[in-house]
Tab-separated table of C-alpha atoms in Angstrom:
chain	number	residue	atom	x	y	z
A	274	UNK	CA	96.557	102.586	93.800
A	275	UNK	CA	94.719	105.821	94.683
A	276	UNK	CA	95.597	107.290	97.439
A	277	UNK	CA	92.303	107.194	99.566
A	278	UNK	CA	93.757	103.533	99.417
A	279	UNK	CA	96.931	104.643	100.464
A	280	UNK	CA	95.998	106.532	103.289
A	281	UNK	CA	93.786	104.072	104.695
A	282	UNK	CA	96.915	101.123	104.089
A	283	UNK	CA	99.459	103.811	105.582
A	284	UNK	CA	100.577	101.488	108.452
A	285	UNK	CA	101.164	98.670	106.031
A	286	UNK	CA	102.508	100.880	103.394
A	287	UNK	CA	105.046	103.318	105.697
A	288	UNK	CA	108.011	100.726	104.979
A	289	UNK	CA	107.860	101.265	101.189
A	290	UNK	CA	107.321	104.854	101.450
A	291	UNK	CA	110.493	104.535	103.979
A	292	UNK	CA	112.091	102.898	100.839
A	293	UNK	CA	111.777	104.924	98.672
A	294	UNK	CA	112.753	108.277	100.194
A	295	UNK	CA	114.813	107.100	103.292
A	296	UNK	CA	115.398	110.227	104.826
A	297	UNK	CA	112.260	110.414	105.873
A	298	UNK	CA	111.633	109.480	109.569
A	299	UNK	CA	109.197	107.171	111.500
A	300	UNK	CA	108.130	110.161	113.328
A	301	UNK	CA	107.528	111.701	110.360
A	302	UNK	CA	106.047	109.374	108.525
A	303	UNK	CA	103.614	108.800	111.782
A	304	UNK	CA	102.781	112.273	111.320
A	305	UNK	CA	102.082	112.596	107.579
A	306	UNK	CA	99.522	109.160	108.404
A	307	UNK	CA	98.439	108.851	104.333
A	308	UNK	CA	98.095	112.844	103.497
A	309	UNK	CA	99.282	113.290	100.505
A	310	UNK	CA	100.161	116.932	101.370
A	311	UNK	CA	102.084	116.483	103.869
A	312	UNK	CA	104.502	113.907	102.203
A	313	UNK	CA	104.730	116.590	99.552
A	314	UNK	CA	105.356	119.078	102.061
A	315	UNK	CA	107.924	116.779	103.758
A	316	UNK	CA	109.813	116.259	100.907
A	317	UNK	CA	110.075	119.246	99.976
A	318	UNK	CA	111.656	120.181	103.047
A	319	UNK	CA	113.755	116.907	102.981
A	320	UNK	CA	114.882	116.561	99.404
A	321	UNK	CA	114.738	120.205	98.218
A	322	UNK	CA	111.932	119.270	95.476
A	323	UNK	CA	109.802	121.935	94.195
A	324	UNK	CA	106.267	121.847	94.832
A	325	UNK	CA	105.482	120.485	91.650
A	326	UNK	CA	108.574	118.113	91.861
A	327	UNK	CA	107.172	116.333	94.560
A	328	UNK	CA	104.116	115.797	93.887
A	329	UNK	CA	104.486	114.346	90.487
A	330	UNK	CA	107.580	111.842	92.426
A	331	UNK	CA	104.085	110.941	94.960
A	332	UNK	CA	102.276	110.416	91.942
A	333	UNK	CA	104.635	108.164	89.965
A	334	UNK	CA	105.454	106.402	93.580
A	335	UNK	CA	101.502	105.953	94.126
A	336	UNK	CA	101.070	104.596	90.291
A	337	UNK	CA	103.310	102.306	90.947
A	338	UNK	CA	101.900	100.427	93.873
C-alpha cells in the first residue's frame, strides 16, 4: 500500500498502526493523521530509532499492508 493510500485510510488504519508500535497514543496518532513524517518523527521520539531506523520500520510496516 502506498502511503497516499494510507493517509487517506488513516482512520481505518490507526488500530494497526496502534498494533504495531503500541506506545504510541490516540492523541498522537490523531495528530500524525497519515504523515508519514510525523510517525517517523514520533517514533523516534518514542522508540529511540534513528532517523533512518524509522523510516525503513514505516516502510516495511506500509509494504506489508
Amino acid at each position: 500500500m502506498n502511503w497516499q493510500q494510507i493517509q487517506g485510510q488513516w482512520k481505518q488504519l490507526k488500530g494497526k498502526v496502534q498494533e504495531e508500535w503500541g506506545e504510541l497514543t490516540d492523541n498522537e496518532l490523531d495528530q500524525i493523521a497519515g504523515q508519514r513524517d510525523q510517525l517517523v518523527g514520533k517514533l523516534q521520539e518514542k522508540y529511540g530509532y534513528s532517523k533512518g531506523e524509522a523510516s525503513r520500520r514505516v516502510d516495511e510496516f506500509a509494504d506489508r499492508l
